[in-house]
Amino acid sequence: MGSYAKPESTLVLDPTSTEYERYRTRIYNARHPDRKPVEIVVPLTTTDVTSAVKRAKEKGLKVGVRSGGHLFAAPAVIEQGLLIDVKFLNKDIQYDPVSQILTFSPGHTVEELAGHCGKIGRFFPYGHSRTVGAGGFLLTGGQGLFCRGHGYTYESWVTQIEVVTPNGEVVIANKTDNHDLFWAAGGCGQGFFGVLTRVWGRTDRLRKLFDTTYVLDSTDHFKPLLKWAIELAERIPKQQVDYFIGTMYADGQGLGDDESRAKRVLMLINITIGCDSIEEAKTLAAPLDTLPEEFRKIVVSQIPMQEREFEALWDLQDKFIPGGNGERYRVESVLVGFDASDDEIVDKAEAALLKLPTRKATGALAIVDSRPDENIQALSLPSRLMISSMVCYQDPSLDAKMDKWALDTYTEIEKLGLGQHAGDFDVNQRVSKIMTDSALTKWLKIREKYDPDEMFIGYRGFQKSLERKWNR
Ligand SMILES: Cc1cc2nc3c(=O)[nH]c(=O)nc-3n(C[C@H](O)[C@H](O)[C@H](O)COP(=O)(O)OP(=O)(O)OC[C@H]3O[C@@H](n4cnc5c(N)ncnc54)[C@H](O)[C@@H]3O)c2cc1C
């Protein structure tokens, strides 16, 4: 995505401006859309945002908002619309030691938040990749660090938000003031009908970070190994412990063409822990040592429990979902609830995690273990786990083929239930649920109240999900 120098004042770019194309394509996925906004605004303050929104209203422009640029479908880039890129908005981070509340910008990345929190010895559960933006991440609900224990980040950590509404008004929303707006923001992702300009979140004390990983050649043992790994989640403590199962080809890393020569698929079983000592970390991860003998013989490597800097964790994530070198993506995911059996999950997951269509494609089964409370925020699908495929490749001529692979594969997997993480939703690919029908019905009424003239159009696909018959 390149580096961008902070401008001295708000940028207002039109298609003839030198910086226009760089900002239009500030997107993680190299499959940049052809869509061209008439104007791109890079605001520094909330007042700059209100001016941009009022201008859009006068001109009747649809508005898209971008924070980190990580949503693969890039819906913020709207043909003939106005793009507000909040990368440099309100970029001061404040911490109040009495309330222990952190105030930050939606434009802050994981790396920036972690850097600040590290200096003051505090923890806030941002995402796992250094460049994800706080804005898009929190609007999806946010599967942050140690989500298994404390739920989605918006649900249990965000206390207040500042929003510029389609009228150009600055509104503060929390659990008592403008509660409908606060409720609607958490979990609607690209559907949000305003510009999130500031966030307040509670913090916890910062603990050390540890992780351990088994890498196994799963090619010929996929189903029994995955079943064991899913069952193991029940024995791994939830608090302060992330549990992740990933798949990739043995030759999946580095530059090169899109076909795997190795054809061997590795399964990574990783446990990441936030605690105070390596002894405590080893105790929390002890169930992993019960790996049965039949799987020990397919262990390719084992990374023993070790203390990590965040930097090292992000480096691993960058290898798993690389960006910045022309990597194109088709990403799909399904949230699986609590009523599918382990056998059903394993059967369906095989197509997404083992039969990866390109050399650099990766699969993931993340244990989410979350039953979000629909009274607290729009995010509402009870999710035991999430199955996803990050289909990465370089050759643009593969776009249609990869879209079809993902559509066919996930149309089958979605029979397991529920819906999709809002951070992967692509209306042009597959329309699935990102919240329960009752939450969505309530959410649509709130949207109508704040944005009757439909300045923000990202929600349109959600509405279609109400009309779909669901298999489970
Ligand atoms: C490499 C990688 C790693 C990831 N890791 C995680 C993870 O660990 N946990 C997790 O939960 N998700 C993760 N995701 C998914 C990610 O959280 C979502 O795609 C999220 O939407 C990205 O936010 P963003 O601000 O970077 O993206 P953007 O593309 O900038 O924003 C996404 C959408 O959110 C809306 N939006 C963004 N900012 C604002 C704003 N200020 N006001 C109003 N609307 C706004 C817009 O509709 C926009 O189209 C990851 C994605 C990638 C590519």
XYZ file of C-alpha atoms and ligand atoms in Angstrom:
525
model
C 0.000 0.000 0.000
C 3.074 2.245 0.161
C 3.825 5.071 2.556
C 1.879 8.317 2.724
C 3.234 11.530 4.236
C 0.887 13.362 6.584
C -0.392 16.444 4.727
C -0.158 19.867 6.391
C -3.833 20.502 5.847
C -6.856 18.562 4.640
C -6.418 17.161 1.135
C -9.243 17.507 -1.356
C -8.332 15.551 -4.478
C -10.083 15.307 -7.810
C -9.161 12.895 -10.621
C -6.635 15.419 -12.003
C -4.732 15.699 -8.689
C -1.318 14.089 -8.493
C -2.136 12.133 -5.344
C -5.617 11.045 -6.467
C -4.708 7.612 -7.838
C -2.475 6.731 -4.864
C -5.313 7.453 -2.455
C -7.951 5.829 -4.649
C -5.975 2.578 -4.544
C -4.851 2.637 -0.900
C -6.229 -0.894 -0.597
C -4.617 -4.077 0.726
C -6.007 -6.197 -2.116
C -4.194 -5.523 -5.434
C -7.526 -6.187 -7.211
C -8.264 -2.471 -7.257
C -11.770 -1.484 -8.331
C -12.256 0.522 -11.548
C -14.662 2.815 -9.714
C -13.627 6.468 -9.643
C -14.947 8.856 -6.972
C -15.345 12.458 -8.112
C -13.540 13.588 -4.982
C -11.283 12.102 -2.333
C -10.980 13.954 0.967
C -8.194 13.236 3.450
C -9.338 15.125 6.585
C -7.227 16.012 9.616
C -10.036 17.017 11.985
C -13.679 16.193 12.682
C -14.575 19.662 11.386
C -12.960 18.764 8.054
C -15.194 15.664 7.956
C -18.350 17.688 8.612
C -17.424 20.049 5.748
C -16.916 17.099 3.401
C -20.203 15.451 4.420
C -22.140 18.729 4.014
C -20.577 19.220 0.585
C -21.575 15.672 -0.393
C -25.121 16.373 0.792
C -25.334 19.587 -1.261
C -24.066 17.807 -4.345
C -26.102 14.641 -3.758
C -22.981 12.451 -3.674
C -22.834 8.973 -2.137
C -20.111 8.754 0.506
C -17.634 5.944 1.132
C -15.265 5.919 4.125
C -11.920 4.200 4.451
C -9.736 3.700 7.521
C -7.098 1.008 6.953
C -8.125 -0.120 3.447
C -8.248 -3.793 4.415
C -11.740 -4.737 3.347
C -10.954 -6.891 0.337
C -13.973 -5.731 -1.715
C -13.111 -2.014 -1.197
C -16.753 -0.831 -1.112
C -15.683 2.630 0.100
C -14.573 3.444 -3.452
C -17.840 4.495 -5.098
C -18.222 5.415 -8.755
C -18.889 9.176 -8.939
C -19.039 9.259 -5.136
C -16.989 11.006 -2.463
C -14.324 9.009 -0.636
C -13.316 10.129 2.855
C -9.989 8.553 3.812
C -9.450 8.969 7.573
C -5.816 7.824 7.624
C -4.668 11.145 9.141
C -7.829 12.108 11.033
C -7.594 13.084 14.737
C -4.294 11.256 15.043
C -3.586 12.101 18.689
C -3.981 9.190 21.101
C -5.006 10.119 24.625
C -5.014 7.996 27.741
C -6.735 8.911 31.006
C -5.007 7.018 33.860
C -7.987 7.509 36.196
C -10.707 6.074 33.944
C -8.129 3.928 32.067
C -9.866 4.936 28.845
C -7.941 5.260 25.593
C -9.170 7.754 22.981
C -8.019 7.220 19.436
C -8.769 7.663 15.757
C -10.472 5.192 13.427
C -7.457 5.878 11.210
C -5.033 4.371 13.708
C -3.614 1.027 12.676
C -2.969 -1.963 14.921
C 0.737 -1.108 14.849
C 0.145 2.492 15.945
C -2.234 1.501 18.752
C 0.050 -1.262 19.970
C 3.035 1.124 19.915
C 1.218 3.636 22.110
C -0.301 1.034 24.437
C 3.133 -0.574 24.857
C 4.618 2.734 26.026
C 1.948 3.237 28.705
C 1.739 -0.429 29.729
C -1.881 -0.893 28.644
C -3.712 -3.379 26.437
C -6.581 -2.889 23.984
C -7.663 -5.840 21.801
C -6.926 -4.637 18.258
C -6.649 -7.138 15.376
C -3.824 -9.463 14.507
C -2.321 -7.705 11.501
C -0.204 -4.548 11.800
C -1.948 -2.466 9.114
C -5.654 -3.159 9.794
C -7.457 0.137 10.543
C -9.306 0.636 13.836
C -12.356 2.083 12.008
C -13.256 -0.847 9.769
C -12.129 -3.360 12.397
C -14.371 -2.002 15.170
C -17.379 -1.522 12.899
C -17.248 -5.247 12.073
C -17.262 -5.923 15.819
C -13.586 -6.879 15.692
C -12.104 -10.291 16.348
C -9.255 -8.860 18.370
C -6.525 -10.458 20.444
C -7.938 -12.962 22.946
C -11.467 -12.628 21.577
C -12.333 -16.151 22.819
C -12.231 -14.930 26.400
C -13.711 -11.460 26.270
C -15.772 -11.418 23.067
C -15.625 -9.072 20.120
C -13.723 -5.862 20.766
C -16.634 -3.486 20.123
C -18.885 -5.497 22.400
C -16.762 -5.502 25.494
C -14.169 -2.723 25.122
C -15.583 0.271 23.216
C -17.338 2.717 25.544
C -18.115 5.650 23.275
C -17.861 6.831 19.673
C -17.926 10.158 17.855
C -19.788 10.126 14.540
C -20.447 12.681 11.816
C -23.981 11.883 10.655
C -25.295 12.325 7.091
C -26.636 15.743 8.213
C -23.102 16.866 8.985
C -23.761 16.877 12.751
C -21.163 15.655 15.247
C -22.805 13.161 17.598
C -21.375 11.431 20.652
C -22.911 7.994 21.169
C -22.566 5.585 24.086
C -24.760 3.296 26.176
C -26.860 6.195 27.473
C -26.633 9.008 24.892
C -27.723 8.294 21.316
C -27.763 4.642 22.218
C -29.386 3.581 18.945
C -26.374 4.894 17.001
C -23.934 3.248 19.423
C -25.876 -0.027 19.120
C -26.024 0.107 15.323
C -22.303 0.807 14.793
C -21.051 -2.410 16.390
C -21.126 -5.186 13.826
C -22.487 -3.480 10.701
C -19.083 -3.061 9.033
C -19.392 -1.511 5.587
C -23.084 -0.792 6.211
C -22.395 2.042 8.660
C -24.361 5.211 7.867
C -22.029 7.949 9.144
C -18.350 8.722 9.535
C -16.751 7.300 12.650
C -14.305 10.002 13.717
C -13.159 9.068 17.251
C -13.315 6.066 19.561
C -13.104 5.671 23.339
C -12.171 2.259 24.681
C -11.378 0.769 28.068
C -7.979 -0.833 28.563
C -6.429 -3.564 30.667
C -2.886 -3.930 31.978
C -0.416 -5.108 29.372
C 0.840 -8.650 29.799
C 3.711 -10.385 28.053
C 3.014 -12.243 24.833
C 3.867 -15.912 24.248
C 3.150 -18.358 21.471
C 3.726 -21.917 20.369
C 2.951 -23.648 17.052
C 2.828 -27.169 15.694
C 3.315 -27.468 11.923
C 2.048 -30.796 10.550
C 1.833 -32.283 7.062
C -1.937 -32.687 7.004
C -2.232 -33.825 3.367
C -3.069 -37.462 4.079
C -4.541 -37.044 7.575
C -6.630 -33.932 7.157
C -10.006 -34.940 8.579
C -8.905 -36.803 11.735
C -6.288 -34.151 12.459
C -8.736 -31.276 12.055
C -11.287 -33.076 14.224
C -8.712 -33.527 16.956
C -7.689 -29.868 16.688
C -11.308 -28.660 16.921
C -12.022 -30.886 19.934
C -8.869 -29.624 21.601
C -10.352 -26.102 21.723
C -12.697 -27.300 24.480
C -9.684 -28.064 26.669
C -7.754 -24.855 26.060
C -8.563 -22.099 28.578
C -10.437 -19.182 27.032
C -9.176 -16.181 28.968
C -6.091 -14.566 27.433
C -5.617 -17.457 24.994
C -6.064 -17.322 21.199
C -6.388 -20.647 19.411
C -5.933 -20.759 15.648
C -5.777 -23.482 13.008
C -4.325 -22.508 9.618
C -3.454 -24.305 6.406
C -1.017 -23.491 3.612
C 1.025 -25.235 0.952
C 4.532 -26.316 1.935
C 5.869 -24.028 -0.832
C 3.254 -21.338 -0.175
C 5.543 -18.479 0.763
C 7.592 -16.048 -1.320
C 7.218 -14.635 -4.786
C 6.682 -16.838 -7.823
C 3.875 -18.264 -9.886
C 0.472 -19.314 -8.618
C 0.666 -23.077 -8.699
C 1.961 -25.229 -5.883
C 4.607 -27.718 -6.890
C 4.811 -29.268 -3.445
C 1.110 -30.187 -3.264
C 1.611 -30.879 0.444
C -0.676 -28.923 2.717
C 0.654 -27.953 6.113
C -1.613 -27.420 9.098
C -0.491 -24.880 11.672
C -1.934 -25.204 15.155
C -1.080 -22.059 17.058
C -1.728 -20.900 20.596
C -1.007 -17.265 21.493
C -1.185 -16.238 25.134
C -1.088 -12.986 27.070
C 0.191 -13.652 30.606
C 3.014 -12.849 32.993
C 5.471 -15.741 32.720
C 6.507 -18.534 30.386
C 5.594 -21.105 33.065
C 2.027 -19.785 33.135
C 1.917 -19.826 29.309
C 3.105 -23.440 29.205
C 0.436 -24.470 31.704
C -2.307 -22.755 29.695
C -1.139 -24.448 26.477
C -0.509 -27.866 28.062
C -3.449 -29.599 26.300
C -1.561 -29.140 23.018
C 1.051 -31.612 24.257
C -1.543 -34.375 24.128
C -1.054 -34.557 20.346
C -1.719 -38.263 19.605
C 1.098 -40.519 18.418
C -0.509 -40.976 14.985
C -0.069 -37.246 14.349
C 3.385 -36.940 15.923
C 4.861 -38.713 12.934
C 3.576 -35.991 10.590
C 4.975 -33.090 12.618
C 7.155 -31.022 10.296
C 8.299 -28.636 12.996
C 7.344 -27.514 16.441
C 7.985 -24.004 17.661
C 8.174 -24.302 21.439
C 6.518 -21.785 23.726
C 8.464 -18.531 23.567
C 8.040 -14.912 24.467
C 7.261 -12.722 21.458
C 7.232 -9.059 20.629
C 4.117 -7.896 18.762
C 6.428 -7.219 15.833
C 7.192 -10.953 15.498
C 3.514 -11.846 15.674
C 2.706 -9.397 12.873
C 5.597 -10.752 10.776
C 4.027 -14.210 10.972
C 0.649 -12.749 10.017
C 2.248 -10.931 7.041
C 3.621 -14.247 5.816
C 0.210 -15.877 6.130
C -1.732 -13.057 4.382
C 0.974 -11.191 2.430
C 0.359 -7.804 0.823
C 2.176 -5.018 -0.977
C 3.696 -7.019 -3.858
C 0.760 -7.179 -6.237
C -1.050 -9.901 -4.260
C -4.622 -10.296 -5.470
C -7.267 -11.730 -3.184
C -10.609 -13.433 -3.152
C -11.574 -13.974 0.458
C -14.561 -15.887 1.770
C -15.679 -16.883 5.228
C -18.485 -18.581 7.097
C -19.354 -18.169 10.763
C -20.409 -21.510 12.198
C -22.737 -21.595 15.187
C -23.070 -24.039 18.043
C -25.405 -26.600 16.495
C -23.207 -28.101 13.746
C -21.390 -31.291 14.822
C -17.603 -31.604 14.640
C -17.976 -34.248 11.909
C -20.137 -31.947 9.796
C -17.647 -29.103 10.257
C -14.682 -31.271 9.283
C -16.483 -32.643 6.228
C -17.338 -29.209 4.892
C -14.086 -27.499 5.922
C -11.954 -29.851 3.855
C -12.846 -28.093 0.593
C -11.908 -24.683 2.002
C -8.811 -25.555 3.986
C -7.190 -28.524 2.227
C -8.063 -28.032 -1.431
C -6.487 -24.603 -1.693
C -6.706 -23.329 -5.287
C -3.409 -21.405 -5.477
C 0.067 -21.789 -4.041
C -0.206 -18.744 -1.784
C -3.802 -19.362 -0.713
C -4.276 -19.990 2.991
C -7.115 -21.411 5.022
C -8.067 -20.631 8.586
C -10.323 -22.047 11.222
C -10.425 -19.594 14.096
C -12.153 -20.585 17.307
C -14.273 -17.548 18.152
C -16.527 -19.022 20.813
C -18.739 -15.974 20.979
C -22.409 -15.485 21.831
C -22.764 -11.738 21.373
C -25.652 -10.032 23.161
C -28.046 -8.495 20.638
C -29.128 -5.933 23.235
C -25.636 -4.483 23.381
C -24.825 -4.082 19.684
C -26.016 -5.098 16.233
C -23.367 -7.823 16.105
C -25.459 -10.807 17.028
C -24.613 -14.103 15.294
C -23.592 -16.699 17.887
C -20.336 -18.046 16.497
C -18.444 -21.078 17.658
C -15.859 -20.761 14.907
C -15.046 -19.118 11.615
C -13.846 -20.936 8.504
C -12.138 -18.735 5.929
C -10.008 -18.950 2.798
C -7.671 -16.171 1.760
C -7.134 -17.019 -1.905
C -3.978 -15.135 -2.834
C -2.461 -15.045 -6.329
C -0.614 -12.729 -8.702
C -2.087 -13.406 -12.157
C -5.068 -11.115 -12.974
C -6.384 -13.610 -15.519
C -7.273 -15.885 -12.571
C -9.798 -13.432 -11.070
C -12.946 -15.050 -12.462
C -11.711 -18.575 -11.712
C -10.916 -17.707 -8.098
C -14.275 -15.962 -7.638
C -16.003 -19.109 -8.870
C -13.915 -21.386 -6.664
C -14.785 -19.286 -3.621
C -18.471 -18.994 -4.505
C -18.927 -22.721 -5.145
C -16.899 -23.786 -2.116
C -18.575 -21.423 0.322
C -22.096 -21.919 -1.001
C -21.607 -25.492 0.163
C -19.924 -24.588 3.463
C -22.558 -22.036 4.410
C -24.958 -24.953 4.862
C -23.199 -25.344 8.222
C -25.105 -22.308 9.308
C -25.301 -18.713 10.292
C -23.568 -16.195 8.090
C -20.410 -14.224 7.575
C -17.979 -11.915 9.338
C -18.850 -8.384 8.155
C -15.159 -7.825 7.373
C -15.359 -10.290 4.472
C -18.791 -9.388 3.048
C -18.842 -8.711 -0.697
C -22.247 -7.964 -2.183
C -20.977 -8.889 -5.647
C -19.954 -12.351 -4.513
C -22.249 -13.975 -1.945
C -25.038 -12.400 0.073
C -25.067 -13.877 3.548
C -26.195 -12.793 6.986
C -23.938 -10.564 9.038
C -26.420 -10.252 11.891
C -29.579 -12.053 13.009
C -32.840 -11.214 11.211
C -34.215 -9.509 14.336
C -31.063 -7.381 14.780
C -31.035 -6.493 11.090
C -34.710 -5.469 11.130
C -34.005 -3.152 14.076
C -30.782 -1.932 12.451
C -32.529 -1.019 9.170
C -35.000 1.207 11.053
C -32.159 3.051 12.785
C -30.356 3.452 9.459
C -33.510 4.915 7.903
C -33.782 7.419 10.777
C -30.200 8.702 10.402
C -29.783 8.405 6.643
C -33.198 8.660 4.921
C -31.643 9.977 1.694
C -29.189 7.058 1.557
C -25.880 8.907 1.508
C -24.176 5.689 2.648
C -24.977 2.694 0.442
C -22.829 -0.109 1.861
C -25.844 -1.652 3.640
C -27.763 -2.562 0.496
C -26.443 -6.130 0.365
C -27.477 -6.754 3.980
C -31.065 -5.999 3.112
C -30.942 -8.706 0.444
C -29.896 -11.258 3.082
C -33.310 -10.871 4.745
C -34.922 -12.086 1.559
C -32.722 -15.201 1.314
C -33.914 -18.576 2.485
C -31.372 -20.017 4.880
C -30.586 -23.717 4.776
C -30.018 -24.440 8.410
C -4.312 -8.909 6.526
C -5.642 -8.793 7.227
C -5.758 -9.176 8.558
C -6.981 -9.088 9.229
N -7.043 -9.452 10.544
C -8.209 -9.326 11.214
C -8.308 -9.649 12.615
O -7.342 -10.044 13.251
N -9.510 -9.526 13.212
C -10.619 -9.063 12.537
O -11.687 -8.924 13.128
N -10.539 -8.747 11.242
C -9.380 -8.861 10.565
N -9.328 -8.536 9.237
C -10.550 -8.046 8.595
C -10.670 -6.540 8.844
O -10.880 -6.254 10.193
C -11.844 -5.978 8.097
O -11.698 -6.179 6.727
C -12.012 -4.483 8.380
O -13.183 -4.040 7.748
C -10.826 -3.695 7.887
O -10.867 -2.429 8.397
P -10.051 -1.272 7.672
O -10.373 -0.001 8.321
O -8.618 -1.663 7.578
O -10.660 -1.372 6.205
P -11.395 -0.306 5.281
O -11.431 -0.967 3.957
O -10.758 1.020 5.384
O -12.832 -0.197 5.904
C -13.785 -1.206 5.718
C -15.166 -0.600 5.637
O -15.538 -0.110 6.914
C -16.224 1.127 6.793
N -15.421 2.149 7.483
C -14.093 2.127 7.697
N -13.737 3.191 8.411
C -14.856 3.902 8.646
C -15.119 5.112 9.338
N -14.144 5.790 9.948
N -16.398 5.567 9.368
C -17.387 4.888 8.745
N -17.202 3.736 8.078
C -15.938 3.261 8.034
C -16.345 1.432 5.322
O -17.617 1.001 4.877
C -15.261 0.592 4.702
O -15.580 0.168 3.380
C -8.125 -8.603 8.536
C -8.019 -8.219 7.188
C -6.791 -8.309 6.539
C -6.683 -7.877 5.108
